PDB file of N, CA, C and O in Angstrom:
ATOM      1  N   UNK A  78      15.947   9.392  10.514  1.00 85.00           N
ATOM      2  CA  UNK A  78      16.490   8.759  11.761  1.00 85.00           C
ATOM      3  C   UNK A  78      15.494   8.211  12.639  1.00 85.00           C
ATOM      4  O   UNK A  78      15.594   6.981  12.072  1.00 85.00           O
ATOM      5  N   UNK A  79      14.645   8.815  12.992  1.00 88.00           N
ATOM      6  CA  UNK A  79      13.598   8.462  13.943  1.00 88.00           C
ATOM      7  C   UNK A  79      12.190   7.552  13.398  1.00 88.00           C
ATOM      8  O   UNK A  79      11.906   6.710  13.840  1.00 88.00           O
ATOM      9  N   UNK A  80      12.153   8.681  11.786  1.00 89.00           N
ATOM     10  CA  UNK A  80      11.142   8.198  10.537  1.00 89.00           C
ATOM     11  C   UNK A  80      11.803   6.532  10.776  1.00 89.00           C
ATOM     12  O   UNK A  80      10.958   5.556  10.812  1.00 89.00           O
ATOM     13  N   UNK A  81      12.736   6.091  10.753  1.00 90.00           N
ATOM     14  CA  UNK A  81      12.922   5.002   9.953  1.00 90.00           C
ATOM     15  C   UNK A  81      13.252   3.686  10.992  1.00 90.00           C
ATOM     16  O   UNK A  81      12.827   3.275  10.485  1.00 90.00           O
ATOM     17  N   UNK A  82      13.915   4.647  12.227  1.00 89.00           N
ATOM     18  CA  UNK A  82      13.403   3.266  13.891  1.00 89.00           C
ATOM     19  C   UNK A  82      11.963   3.015  13.899  1.00 89.00           C
ATOM     20  O   UNK A  82      11.784   1.401  13.944  1.00 89.00           O
ATOM     21  N   UNK A  83      11.010   3.557  13.430  1.00 90.00           N
ATOM     22  CA  UNK A  83       9.483   3.107  13.857  1.00 90.00           C
ATOM     23  C   UNK A  83       9.057   2.651  12.312  1.00 90.00           C
ATOM     24  O   UNK A  83       8.667   2.109  13.178  1.00 90.00           O
ATOM     25  N   UNK A  84       9.626   2.800  11.271  1.00 90.00           N
ATOM     26  CA  UNK A  84       9.292   2.025  10.631  1.00 90.00           C
ATOM     27  C   UNK A  84       9.523   0.859   9.844  1.00 90.00           C
ATOM     28  O   UNK A  84       8.766  -0.346  10.633  1.00 90.00           O
ATOM     29  N   UNK A  85      10.936   0.518  10.896  1.00 87.00           N
ATOM     30  CA  UNK A  85      11.598  -0.497  11.429  1.00 87.00           C
ATOM     31  C   UNK A  85      11.139  -1.786  11.746  1.00 87.00           C
ATOM     32  O   UNK A  85      10.688  -3.192  12.249  1.00 87.00           O
ATOM     33  N   UNK A  86      10.389  -0.959  13.302  1.00 88.00           N
ATOM     34  CA  UNK A  86       9.685  -1.511  14.210  1.00 88.00           C
ATOM     35  C   UNK A  86       8.349  -2.760  13.332  1.00 88.00           C
ATOM     36  O   UNK A  86       7.558  -2.961  14.445  1.00 88.00           O
ATOM     37  N   UNK A  87       7.928  -1.668  13.084  1.00 88.00           N
ATOM     38  CA  UNK A  87       6.768  -1.927  12.260  1.00 88.00           C
ATOM     39  C   UNK A  87       6.575  -2.830  11.458  1.00 88.00           C
ATOM     40  O   UNK A  87       5.817  -3.327  11.447  1.00 88.00           O
ATOM     41  N   UNK A  88       7.545  -2.580  10.733  1.00 87.00           N
ATOM     42  CA  UNK A  88       8.040  -4.273  10.231  1.00 87.00           C
ATOM     43  C   UNK A  88       8.341  -5.054  10.557  1.00 87.00           C
ATOM     44  O   UNK A  88       7.939  -5.892   9.935  1.00 87.00           O
ATOM     45  N   UNK A  89       8.529  -4.516  11.380  1.00 85.00           N
ATOM     46  CA  UNK A  89       9.091  -6.346  12.414  1.00 85.00           C
ATOM     47  C   UNK A  89       8.137  -6.978  12.711  1.00 85.00           C
ATOM     48  O   UNK A  89       7.530  -7.728  12.790  1.00 85.00           O
ATOM     49  N   UNK A  90       7.001  -5.619  13.274  1.00 86.00           N
ATOM     50  CA  UNK A  90       6.100  -6.324  14.261  1.00 86.00           C
ATOM     51  C   UNK A  90       4.344  -6.472  13.146  1.00 86.00           C
ATOM     52  O   UNK A  90       4.477  -7.635  13.264  1.00 86.00           O
ATOM     53  N   UNK A  91       4.289  -6.740  12.358  1.00 82.00           N
ATOM     54  CA  UNK A  91       3.462  -6.566  10.451  1.00 82.00           C
ATOM     55  C   UNK A  91       4.030  -8.363  10.217  1.00 82.00           C
ATOM     56  O   UNK A  91       3.217  -9.545  10.399  1.00 82.00           O
ATOM     57  N   UNK A  92       5.776  -8.123  10.114  1.00 83.00           N
ATOM     58  CA  UNK A  92       6.135  -9.469   9.852  1.00 83.00           C
ATOM     59  C   UNK A  92       5.459 -10.406  10.112  1.00 83.00           C
ATOM     60  O   UNK A  92       6.095 -11.348   9.819  1.00 83.00           O
ATOM     61  N   UNK A  93       6.536 -10.392  12.157  1.00 84.00           N
ATOM     62  CA  UNK A  93       6.118 -11.545  13.433  1.00 84.00           C
ATOM     63  C   UNK A  93       4.460 -11.578  12.883  1.00 84.00           C
ATOM     64  O   UNK A  93       4.944 -12.862  13.686  1.00 84.00           O
ATOM     65  N   UNK A  94       3.934 -10.929  12.967  1.00 80.00           N
ATOM     66  CA  UNK A  94       2.583 -11.691  13.763  1.00 80.00           C
ATOM     67  C   UNK A  94       1.670 -12.409  11.690  1.00 80.00           C
ATOM     68  O   UNK A  94       1.510 -13.114  11.984  1.00 80.00           O
ATOM     69  N   UNK A  95       2.245 -12.273  10.705  1.00 80.00           N
ATOM     70  CA  UNK A  95       2.326 -12.561   9.529  1.00 80.00           C
ATOM     71  C   UNK A  95       2.937 -13.946   9.469  1.00 80.00           C
ATOM     72  O   UNK A  95       2.473 -15.470   9.186  1.00 80.00           O
ATOM     73  N   UNK A  96       4.261 -13.891  10.033  1.00 81.00           N
ATOM     74  CA  UNK A  96       5.065 -15.393   9.823  1.00 81.00           C
ATOM     75  C   UNK A  96       3.747 -16.474  11.210  1.00 81.00           C
ATOM     76  O   UNK A  96       3.682 -18.368  11.065  1.00 81.00           O
ATOM     77  N   UNK A  97       3.587 -15.503  11.499  1.00 86.00           N
ATOM     78  CA  UNK A  97       2.771 -16.474  13.160  1.00 86.00           C
ATOM     79  C   UNK A  97       0.756 -16.619  13.157  1.00 86.00           C
ATOM     80  O   UNK A  97       0.363 -17.608  13.188  1.00 86.00           O
ATOM     81  N   UNK A  98       0.552 -16.180  11.416  1.00 86.00           N
ATOM     82  CA  UNK A  98      -0.354 -16.711  11.098  1.00 86.00           C
ATOM     83  C   UNK A  98      -1.354 -17.258   9.676  1.00 86.00           C
ATOM     84  O   UNK A  98       0.200 -18.341   9.904  1.00 86.00           O
ATOM     85  N   UNK A  99      -2.078 -18.157   9.793  1.00 91.00           N
ATOM     86  CA  UNK A  99      -2.064 -19.394   9.505  1.00 91.00           C
ATOM     87  C   UNK A  99      -1.257 -18.850   7.520  1.00 91.00           C
ATOM     88  O   UNK A  99      -1.998 -17.397   7.545  1.00 91.00           O
ATOM     89  N   UNK A 100      -1.524 -19.871   6.909  1.00 88.00           N
ATOM     90  CA  UNK A 100      -0.881 -19.849   5.915  1.00 88.00           C
ATOM     91  C   UNK A 100      -1.984 -19.216   4.247  1.00 88.00           C
ATOM     92  O   UNK A 100      -1.408 -17.885   4.108  1.00 88.00           O
ATOM     93  N   UNK A 101      -3.400 -19.332   4.902  1.00 92.00           N
ATOM     94  CA  UNK A 101      -4.612 -18.520   4.060  1.00 92.00           C
ATOM     95  C   UNK A 101      -4.755 -16.642   4.515  1.00 92.00           C
ATOM     96  O   UNK A 101      -5.414 -16.419   3.323  1.00 92.00           O
ATOM     97  N   UNK A 102      -4.400 -16.998   5.319  1.00 90.00           N
ATOM     98  CA  UNK A 102      -4.802 -15.613   6.025  1.00 90.00           C
ATOM     99  C   UNK A 102      -3.596 -15.450   5.443  1.00 90.00           C
ATOM    100  O   UNK A 102      -4.297 -13.785   4.788  1.00 90.00           O
ATOM    101  N   UNK A 103      -2.977 -15.224   5.551  1.00 87.00           N
ATOM    102  CA  UNK A 103      -1.464 -14.644   4.832  1.00 87.00           C
ATOM    103  C   UNK A 103      -1.870 -14.290   3.616  1.00 87.00           C
ATOM    104  O   UNK A 103      -2.100 -13.423   2.897  1.00 87.00           O
ATOM    105  N   UNK A 104      -2.134 -15.207   3.115  1.00 91.00           N
ATOM    106  CA  UNK A 104      -1.696 -15.456   1.432  1.00 91.00           C
ATOM    107  C   UNK A 104      -2.939 -14.175   0.958  1.00 91.00           C
ATOM    108  O   UNK A 104      -3.360 -12.876   0.253  1.00 91.00           O
ATOM    109  N   UNK A 105      -5.041 -14.560   1.285  1.00 93.00           N
ATOM    110  CA  UNK A 105      -5.559 -13.860   1.648  1.00 93.00           C
ATOM    111  C   UNK A 105      -5.364 -11.965   2.124  1.00 93.00           C
ATOM    112  O   UNK A 105      -5.955 -11.310   0.809  1.00 93.00           O
ATOM    113  N   UNK A 106      -4.869 -11.778   3.336  1.00 89.00           N
ATOM    114  CA  UNK A 106      -5.229 -10.333   3.626  1.00 89.00           C
ATOM    115  C   UNK A 106      -3.495 -10.082   1.877  1.00 89.00           C
ATOM    116  O   UNK A 106      -3.657  -8.641   2.087  1.00 89.00           O
ATOM    117  N   UNK A 107      -2.349  -9.938   2.146  1.00 89.00           N
ATOM    118  CA  UNK A 107      -1.597 -10.056   0.658  1.00 89.00           C
ATOM    119  C   UNK A 107      -2.530 -10.151  -0.263  1.00 89.00           C
ATOM    120  O   UNK A 107      -2.110  -8.835  -1.209  1.00 89.00           O
ATOM    121  N   UNK A 108      -3.414 -10.749  -0.450  1.00 94.00           N
ATOM    122  CA  UNK A 108      -4.130 -10.395  -2.507  1.00 94.00           C
ATOM    123  C   UNK A 108      -4.601  -8.665  -2.103  1.00 94.00           C
ATOM    124  O   UNK A 108      -5.539  -8.210  -2.765  1.00 94.00           O
ATOM    125  N   UNK A 109      -4.852  -8.714  -1.115  1.00 95.00           N
ATOM    126  CA  UNK A 109      -6.122  -7.776  -1.061  1.00 95.00           C
ATOM    127  C   UNK A 109      -5.221  -6.445  -0.818  1.00 95.00           C
ATOM    128  O   UNK A 109      -5.412  -5.331  -1.354  1.00 95.00           O
ATOM    129  N   UNK A 110      -4.381  -6.291  -0.653  1.00 92.00           N
ATOM    130  CA  UNK A 110      -3.645  -5.678   0.083  1.00 92.00           C
ATOM    131  C   UNK A 110      -3.084  -4.950  -1.674  1.00 92.00           C
ATOM    132  O   UNK A 110      -2.618  -3.353  -2.318  1.00 92.00           O
ATOM    133  N   UNK A 111      -3.107  -6.263  -2.699  1.00 95.00           N
ATOM    134  CA  UNK A 111      -2.622  -6.408  -4.211  1.00 95.00           C
ATOM    135  C   UNK A 111      -3.745  -5.279  -5.281  1.00 95.00           C
ATOM    136  O   UNK A 111      -2.772  -4.579  -5.399  1.00 95.00           O
ATOM    137  N   UNK A 112      -4.666  -5.578  -4.626  1.00 96.00           N
ATOM    138  CA  UNK A 112      -5.872  -5.061  -5.594  1.00 96.00           C
ATOM    139  C   UNK A 112      -5.873  -3.776  -4.781  1.00 96.00           C
ATOM    140  O   UNK A 112      -6.263  -3.400  -5.851  1.00 96.00           O
ATOM    141  N   UNK A 113      -5.809  -3.135  -3.545  1.00 95.00           N
ATOM    142  CA  UNK A 113      -6.336  -1.933  -3.480  1.00 95.00           C
ATOM    143  C   UNK A 113      -5.115  -1.028  -3.736  1.00 95.00           C
ATOM    144  O   UNK A 113      -5.507  -0.412  -4.397  1.00 95.00           O
ATOM    145  N   UNK A 114      -3.938  -1.569  -3.624  1.00 94.00           N
ATOM    146  CA  UNK A 114      -3.117  -0.451  -4.402  1.00 94.00           C
ATOM    147  C   UNK A 114      -3.026  -0.988  -5.928  1.00 94.00           C
ATOM    148  O   UNK A 114      -3.766   0.345  -6.442  1.00 94.00           O
ATOM    149  N   UNK A 115      -4.105  -2.246  -6.895  1.00 95.00           N
ATOM    150  CA  UNK A 115      -3.609  -1.724  -7.971  1.00 95.00           C
ATOM    151  C   UNK A 115      -5.345  -0.535  -8.197  1.00 95.00           C
ATOM    152  O   UNK A 115      -4.543  -0.070  -9.094  1.00 95.00           O
ATOM    153  N   UNK A 116      -5.826  -0.986  -7.378  1.00 95.00           N
ATOM    154  CA  UNK A 116      -7.079  -0.069  -7.802  1.00 95.00           C
ATOM    155  C   UNK A 116      -6.598   1.995  -6.658  1.00 95.00           C
ATOM    156  O   UNK A 116      -7.023   2.637  -7.707  1.00 95.00           O
ATOM    157  N   UNK A 117      -6.024   2.027  -6.705  1.00 95.00           N
ATOM    158  CA  UNK A 117      -5.640   3.214  -6.051  1.00 95.00           C
ATOM    159  C   UNK A 117      -4.237   3.602  -7.964  1.00 95.00           C
ATOM    160  O   UNK A 117      -4.688   4.521  -7.853  1.00 95.00           O
ATOM    161  N   UNK A 118      -3.403   2.919  -8.043  1.00 93.00           N
ATOM    162  CA  UNK A 118      -2.393   2.864  -9.212  1.00 93.00           C
ATOM    163  C   UNK A 118      -3.397   3.295 -10.465  1.00 93.00           C
ATOM    164  O   UNK A 118      -3.632   4.348 -10.260  1.00 93.00           O
ATOM    165  N   UNK A 119      -4.726   2.396 -10.377  1.00 94.00           N
ATOM    166  CA  UNK A 119      -5.687   3.173 -11.180  1.00 94.00           C
ATOM    167  C   UNK A 119      -5.589   3.865 -11.715  1.00 94.00           C
ATOM    168  O   UNK A 119      -6.333   5.329 -12.692  1.00 94.00           O
ATOM    169  N   UNK A 120      -6.219   4.294  -9.878  1.00 93.00           N
ATOM    170  CA  UNK A 120      -6.715   5.446 -10.113  1.00 93.00           C
ATOM    171  C   UNK A 120      -6.495   6.816  -9.569  1.00 93.00           C
ATOM    172  O   UNK A 120      -6.199   8.389 -10.774  1.00 93.00           O
ATOM    173  N   UNK A 121      -5.317   6.556  -9.907  1.00 92.00           N
ATOM    174  CA  UNK A 121      -4.152   8.251  -9.999  1.00 92.00           C
ATOM    175  C   UNK A 121      -3.889   7.645 -10.821  1.00 92.00           C
ATOM    176  O   UNK A 121      -3.667   9.312 -11.389  1.00 92.00           O
ATOM    177  N   UNK A 122      -3.599   7.434 -12.126  1.00 90.00           N
ATOM    178  CA  UNK A 122      -3.511   7.021 -13.296  1.00 90.00           C
ATOM    179  C   UNK A 122      -4.536   8.227 -14.145  1.00 90.00           C
ATOM    180  O   UNK A 122      -3.871   9.115 -14.993  1.00 90.00           O
ATOM    181  N   UNK A 123      -5.541   7.588 -14.010  1.00 88.00           N
ATOM    182  CA  UNK A 123      -6.208   7.823 -14.689  1.00 88.00           C
ATOM    183  C   UNK A 123      -6.572   9.523 -14.811  1.00 88.00           C
ATOM    184  O   UNK A 123      -7.756  10.300 -14.440  1.00 88.00           O
ATOM    185  N   UNK A 124      -6.330   9.671 -12.574  1.00 83.00           N
ATOM    186  CA  UNK A 124      -7.959  11.303 -12.532  1.00 83.00           C
ATOM    187  C   UNK A 124      -6.966  12.322 -12.448  1.00 83.00           C
ATOM    188  O   UNK A 124      -6.900  12.773 -12.960  1.00 83.00           O
ATOM    189  N   UNK A 125      -5.601  12.033 -12.802  1.00 75.00           N
ATOM    190  CA  UNK A 125      -4.082  12.856 -13.515  1.00 75.00           C
ATOM    191  C   UNK A 125      -4.372  13.387 -14.533  1.00 75.00           C
ATOM    192  O   UNK A 125      -4.351  13.901 -15.038  1.00 75.00           O
ATOM    193  N   UNK A 126      -4.278  12.311 -15.757  1.00 70.00           N
ATOM    194  CA  UNK A 126      -5.220  12.396 -16.690  1.00 70.00           C
ATOM    195  C   UNK A 126      -6.297  13.429 -17.001  1.00 70.00           C
ATOM    196  O   UNK A 126      -6.186  13.953 -17.774  1.00 70.00           O
ATOM    197  N   UNK A 127      -7.253  13.457 -16.459  1.00 66.00           N
ATOM    198  CA  UNK A 127      -8.661  14.581 -16.745  1.00 66.00           C
ATOM    199  C   UNK A 127      -8.970  15.685 -16.125  1.00 66.00           C
ATOM    200  O   UNK A 127      -8.603  16.417 -16.718  1.00 66.00           O
ATOM    201  N   UNK A 128      -7.752  15.988 -15.157  1.00 59.00           N
ATOM    202  CA  UNK A 128      -7.861  16.898 -13.968  1.00 59.00           C
ATOM    203  C   UNK A 128      -6.729  18.059 -14.898  1.00 59.00           C
ATOM    204  O   UNK A 128      -5.877  17.806 -15.601  1.00 59.00           O
ATOM    205  N   UNK A 129      -7.635  19.282 -15.446  1.00 59.00           N
ATOM    206  CA  UNK A 129      -6.782  20.389 -16.003  1.00 59.00           C
ATOM    207  C   UNK A 129      -5.307  20.335 -14.832  1.00 59.00           C
ATOM    208  O   UNK A 129      -5.877  21.426 -13.732  1.00 59.00           O
ATOM    209  N   UNK A 130      -4.242  21.474 -15.533  1.00 59.00           N
ATOM    210  CA  UNK A 130      -4.327  22.057 -14.894  1.00 59.00           C
ATOM    211  C   UNK A 130      -4.072  23.862 -15.365  1.00 59.00           C
ATOM    212  O   UNK A 130      -4.723  24.659 -16.554  1.00 59.00           O
ATOM    213  N   UNK A 131      -3.962  24.102 -13.883  1.00 62.00           N
ATOM    214  CA  UNK A 131      -4.086  25.912 -13.476  1.00 62.00           C
ATOM    215  C   UNK A 131      -3.266  26.237 -13.694  1.00 62.00           C
ATOM    216  O   UNK A 131      -2.814  27.702 -13.972  1.00 62.00           O
ATOM    217  N   UNK A 132      -2.451  25.937 -14.300  1.00 60.00           N
ATOM    218  CA  UNK A 132      -1.097  26.813 -13.838  1.00 60.00           C
ATOM    219  C   UNK A 132      -0.374  26.938 -15.869  1.00 60.00           C
ATOM    220  O   UNK A 132      -0.676  27.396 -16.808  1.00 60.00           O
TER     221      UNK A 132
END
């Protein structure tokens, strides 16, 4: 429960900051995060295919 409260407080702080930032900065930051998540997803997908299971 405490984790949810902290997560919501952090989300509110981030959204409040984005609301006061210029639109171009918000879009650029969003694109950076989206690309980072895309690279992470691709690395996870292809990284798991190459590793062999030892079980």
